[in-house]
Short mmCIF file of C-alpha atoms in Angstrom, two decimals:
data_model
loop_
_atom_site.label_atom_id
_atom_site.label_comp_id
_atom_site.label_asym_id
_atom_site.label_seq_id
_atom_site.Cartn_x
_atom_site.Cartn_y
_atom_site.Cartn_z
CA UNK A 1 64.47 191.00 149.67
CA UNK A 2 68.19 191.78 148.04
CA UNK A 3 68.27 192.06 144.05
CA UNK A 4 71.41 193.10 141.35
CA UNK A 5 70.62 197.08 142.04
CA UNK A 6 73.19 196.92 145.43
CA UNK A 7 75.91 196.68 143.20
CA UNK A 8 74.99 199.84 141.09
CA UNK A 9 76.45 198.32 137.55
CA UNK A 10 76.69 200.69 135.09
CA UNK A 11 73.79 200.20 132.99
CA UNK A 12 74.56 198.17 130.29
CA UNK A 13 76.19 195.26 132.41
CA UNK A 14 72.09 195.11 133.88
CA UNK A 15 70.55 195.56 131.73
CA UNK A 16 71.98 192.72 130.77
CA UNK A 17 71.23 191.01 133.55
CA UNK A 18 67.87 191.92 132.92
CA UNK A 19 67.85 190.48 129.68
CA UNK A 20 68.81 186.99 131.67
CA UNK A 21 65.70 187.18 133.85
CA UNK A 22 67.84 187.06 136.87
CA UNK A 23 66.72 189.48 139.38
CA UNK A 24 68.38 188.38 143.49
CA UNK A 25 71.97 187.28 143.98
CA UNK A 26 73.33 184.12 145.14
CA UNK A 27 74.66 184.44 148.64
CA UNK A 28 78.52 183.50 146.96
CA UNK A 29 77.67 187.02 144.85
CA UNK A 30 76.67 190.01 147.80
CA UNK A 31 80.03 187.52 150.10
CA UNK A 32 82.33 188.30 147.18
CA UNK A 33 81.45 191.10 145.18
CA UNK A 34 82.70 194.20 147.85
CA UNK A 35 85.80 191.94 148.48
CA UNK A 36 86.33 191.41 144.53
CA UNK A 37 85.32 195.82 144.45
CA UNK A 38 87.26 196.30 146.73
CA UNK A 39 91.11 195.42 144.63
CA UNK A 40 91.80 192.69 147.47
CA UNK A 41 93.18 188.76 146.64
CA UNK A 42 90.63 186.27 147.06
CA UNK A 43 89.94 182.94 148.41
CA UNK A 44 86.67 181.56 147.22
CA UNK A 45 85.00 178.46 149.01
CA UNK A 46 82.64 177.55 147.33
CA UNK A 47 80.52 174.62 145.16
CA UNK A 48 79.63 173.71 141.38
CA UNK A 49 76.26 175.59 141.69
CA UNK A 50 76.23 178.68 144.00
CA UNK A 51 76.54 181.37 141.43
CA UNK A 52 80.22 181.47 141.53
CA UNK A 53 81.27 182.37 138.43
CA UNK A 54 78.80 185.46 138.21
CA UNK A 55 80.36 186.31 142.11
CA UNK A 56 83.71 186.85 139.79
CA UNK A 57 82.71 188.67 136.56
CA UNK A 58 79.71 190.68 137.76
CA UNK A 59 82.45 192.73 139.95
CA UNK A 60 85.68 192.49 137.59
CA UNK A 61 83.05 193.94 134.65
CA UNK A 62 81.67 196.67 137.16
CA UNK A 63 86.04 197.46 137.29
CA UNK A 64 86.96 196.85 134.50
CA UNK A 65 88.10 200.24 131.54
CA UNK A 66 88.59 199.80 127.78
CA UNK A 67 91.61 200.43 127.06
CA UNK A 68 93.22 199.94 123.54
CA UNK A 69 95.27 196.79 123.91
CA UNK A 70 97.21 193.36 122.66
CA UNK A 71 97.50 191.77 125.95
CA UNK A 72 94.07 190.29 127.78
CA UNK A 73 92.96 192.50 131.05
CA UNK A 74 91.17 190.05 132.79
CA UNK A 75 92.55 186.11 132.82
CA UNK A 76 90.76 183.58 134.04
CA UNK A 77 92.11 179.37 134.28
CA UNK A 78 89.33 176.94 133.78
CA UNK A 79 90.51 173.14 134.37
CA UNK A 80 88.42 171.52 131.08
CA UNK A 81 88.06 172.58 128.24
CA UNK A 82 83.43 172.02 128.85
CA UNK A 83 84.53 175.21 131.63
CA UNK A 84 86.17 177.39 129.07
CA UNK A 85 83.26 177.60 126.38
CA UNK A 86 80.87 177.77 129.72
CA UNK A 87 82.11 180.60 131.29
CA UNK A 88 83.71 182.52 128.16
CA UNK A 89 79.60 181.93 127.07
CA UNK A 90 78.64 183.65 130.28
CA UNK A 91 80.83 186.63 130.05
CA UNK A 92 79.83 187.15 125.98
CA UNK A 93 76.51 187.09 127.81
CA UNK A 94 77.56 189.51 130.20
CA UNK A 95 79.22 191.55 128.35
CA UNK A 96 75.98 191.77 125.33
CA UNK A 97 76.45 195.91 125.94
CA UNK A 98 79.99 196.35 126.43
CA UNK A 99 82.74 196.51 124.32
CA UNK A 100 84.47 193.64 124.93
CA UNK A 101 86.45 191.76 122.52
CA UNK A 102 86.51 187.95 124.97
CA UNK A 103 88.58 184.30 123.68
CA UNK A 104 88.54 180.65 125.10
CA UNK A 105 91.23 178.27 124.45
CA UNK A 106 91.89 174.90 125.66
CA UNK A 107 93.25 172.17 123.92
CA UNK A 108 92.17 169.15 121.53
CA UNK A 109 91.45 171.92 118.68
CA UNK A 110 93.84 173.73 115.63
CA UNK A 111 96.85 176.15 117.35
CA UNK A 112 97.27 178.07 115.04
CA UNK A 113 94.17 179.54 114.70
CA UNK A 114 94.03 180.47 118.56
CA UNK A 115 96.73 182.69 117.92
CA UNK A 116 96.02 184.73 114.82
CA UNK A 117 93.00 184.96 117.07
CA UNK A 118 95.00 186.07 120.20
CA UNK A 119 97.19 187.75 117.59
CA UNK A 120 93.75 190.46 116.66
CA UNK A 121 93.77 190.91 120.38
CA UNK A 122 92.11 190.52 123.26
CA UNK A 123 90.22 191.88 127.01
CA UNK A 124 88.68 188.69 128.82
CA UNK A 125 90.82 185.76 128.04
CA UNK A 126 89.01 182.51 129.57
CA UNK A 127 91.25 178.64 129.12
CA UNK A 128 92.71 176.07 130.20
CA UNK A 129 96.55 176.11 132.34
CA UNK A 130 97.62 173.65 129.35
CA UNK A 131 96.55 175.67 126.37
CA UNK A 132 97.77 178.92 127.69
CA UNK A 133 100.66 178.12 128.60
CA UNK A 134 101.47 176.93 125.46
CA UNK A 135 100.66 180.21 123.37
CA UNK A 136 102.77 181.75 125.92
CA UNK A 137 105.80 179.35 125.04
CA UNK A 138 105.19 180.64 121.18
CA UNK A 139 105.62 183.89 122.57
CA UNK A 140 101.43 184.50 121.45
CA UNK A 141 100.30 185.28 124.70
CA UNK A 142 101.60 187.55 127.26
CA UNK A 143 100.25 189.06 130.39
CA UNK A 144 101.92 192.66 130.61
CA UNK A 145 99.10 193.98 131.19
CA UNK A 146 96.64 191.54 132.75
CA UNK A 147 95.15 193.65 136.00
CA UNK A 148 92.74 190.48 136.96
CA UNK A 149 93.80 186.50 137.55
CA UNK A 150 90.80 184.05 138.18
CA UNK A 151 91.95 180.83 138.47
CA UNK A 152 88.61 178.21 138.79
CA UNK A 153 88.05 175.12 140.51
CA UNK A 154 92.26 175.23 141.80
CA UNK A 155 91.39 172.11 144.16
CA UNK A 156 90.32 170.14 140.20
CA UNK A 157 93.31 171.51 138.83
CA UNK A 158 95.62 170.92 140.47
CA UNK A 159 93.82 167.03 140.82
CA UNK A 160 94.29 166.54 136.82
CA UNK A 161 98.24 168.22 137.47
CA UNK A 162 97.63 171.62 136.11
CA UNK A 163 100.83 172.45 139.07
CA UNK A 164 103.91 172.75 137.55
CA UNK A 165 101.89 174.92 133.53
CA UNK A 166 99.56 177.15 136.88
CA UNK A 167 103.25 177.97 138.97
CA UNK A 168 104.43 179.06 135.87
CA UNK A 169 101.37 181.54 134.41
CA UNK A 170 101.48 182.82 138.08
CA UNK A 171 106.12 183.36 137.20
CA UNK A 172 104.62 185.41 133.93
CA UNK A 173 102.36 187.67 135.00
CA UNK A 174 103.07 190.86 136.48
CA UNK A 175 104.08 191.01 140.18
CA UNK A 176 100.56 194.52 140.57
CA UNK A 177 97.36 192.07 140.17
CA UNK A 178 94.21 191.26 141.99
CA UNK A 179 94.36 187.63 142.23
CA UNK A 180 90.54 185.60 142.72
CA UNK A 181 90.40 181.75 143.53
CA UNK A 182 87.96 179.82 144.15
CA UNK A 183 87.94 176.26 144.98
CA UNK A 184 85.63 173.19 146.72
CA UNK A 185 87.69 172.18 149.09
CA UNK A 186 91.04 173.63 150.94
CA UNK A 187 94.07 171.55 151.15
CA UNK A 188 97.28 171.87 152.27
CA UNK A 189 98.79 171.60 148.60
CA UNK A 190 95.91 174.68 148.26
CA UNK A 191 97.11 176.88 151.08
CA UNK A 192 100.66 176.48 149.33
CA UNK A 193 100.38 177.97 145.61
CA UNK A 194 98.02 180.94 147.75
CA UNK A 195 101.31 181.05 150.49
CA UNK A 196 104.04 181.54 147.58
CA UNK A 197 102.07 183.89 144.93
CA UNK A 198 98.90 186.00 146.40
CA UNK A 199 99.23 188.31 148.75
CA UNK A 200 97.25 188.56 151.47
CA UNK A 201 94.37 187.04 150.20
CA UNK A 202 91.38 186.99 152.00
CA UNK A 203 88.81 184.41 152.68
CA UNK A 204 84.77 184.34 151.48
CA UNK A 205 83.19 181.04 152.48
CA UNK A 206 79.77 179.84 151.55
CA UNK A 207 80.06 176.40 153.31
CA UNK A 208 82.14 174.45 155.42
CA UNK A 209 85.36 172.69 152.79
CA UNK A 210 84.50 169.54 150.85
CA UNK A 211 79.98 169.80 152.09
CA UNK A 212 78.50 169.21 149.35
CA UNK A 213 76.01 171.37 147.92
CA UNK A 214 72.27 171.08 149.96
CA UNK A 215 70.62 172.33 147.06
CA UNK A 216 72.15 169.44 144.31
CA UNK A 217 70.08 166.31 144.58
CA UNK A 218 72.37 163.38 142.89
CA UNK A 219 70.85 160.48 141.53
CA UNK A 220 72.28 157.94 139.88
CA UNK A 221 71.47 155.11 137.40
CA UNK A 222 73.00 151.61 136.70
CA UNK A 223 72.82 151.25 132.88
CA UNK A 224 74.56 148.10 130.79
CA UNK A 225 75.66 149.52 127.80
CA UNK A 226 75.80 152.95 126.01
CA UNK A 227 73.22 152.18 123.45
CA UNK A 228 71.12 152.13 127.31
CA UNK A 229 72.94 155.18 127.92
CA UNK A 230 71.91 157.11 125.09
CA UNK A 231 67.96 155.81 125.55
CA UNK A 232 68.10 156.62 128.97
CA UNK A 233 69.55 160.14 128.60
CA UNK A 234 66.66 161.02 125.99
CA UNK A 235 64.54 159.88 127.74
CA UNK A 236 64.31 161.82 130.33
CA UNK A 237 65.66 164.62 128.71
CA UNK A 238 61.79 164.41 126.90
CA UNK A 239 60.10 163.20 129.83
CA UNK A 240 61.44 164.97 132.98
CA UNK A 241 59.49 168.77 132.85
CA UNK A 242 62.58 169.43 135.75
CA UNK A 243 65.67 169.03 133.04
CA UNK A 244 64.98 172.72 131.51
CA UNK A 245 69.25 173.25 131.37
CA UNK A 246 71.54 170.86 131.87
CA UNK A 247 74.84 170.58 131.96
CA UNK A 248 76.05 166.81 129.39
CA UNK A 249 79.95 166.00 131.25
CA UNK A 250 81.39 163.41 128.66
CA UNK A 251 84.80 161.86 128.28
#
């Protein structure tokens, strides 16, 4: 059976994984690790729930070398505020024993607070394309030291209309950098961005594009109103022992 020890991670990173109780890498983590470690651009086709966040974080943090700088060395773009919070928390868990400054930025909150945080210096930036672009246009965020760019859930970003911000951010980046992209589907629009901005990316595929993840059971509850919805959620969280780790999406 494979284990994270096969990745020969630094002791600080391995200890953080041990603290989290993880012992065995997922298939996408095993496939992506050597590609990202090689420094090549990568295109990953993987569904939510496959462990793709750690698939790019582990090799990037293994490659990470601390040097004093005000601008981020690693930039991770995700489509929603909830994912910014989630990914930033994962970075903080993995860098528990490392000297890494992590910041998550997204819209809907005071931009001046985020400007102050950016000005103080960051190593890993996680953000939505819109807010990253806002801070870049205000000259608070620069990318001259950015060595690694991750675009997660790229197809979802395109569906949400973020292509103009994405292409503008890509144009601001230094030419010599490593690009890592994850998408659940491969479309003509995704392929066009890869052709324009990526350098012969290697494709890592866990499942056929658009294939539902087999481990995920989908259940629908028909509820007539908001109060019933809240009561059902409370009931499920209290009574269903399988719901130990829950992510709730709201709008």
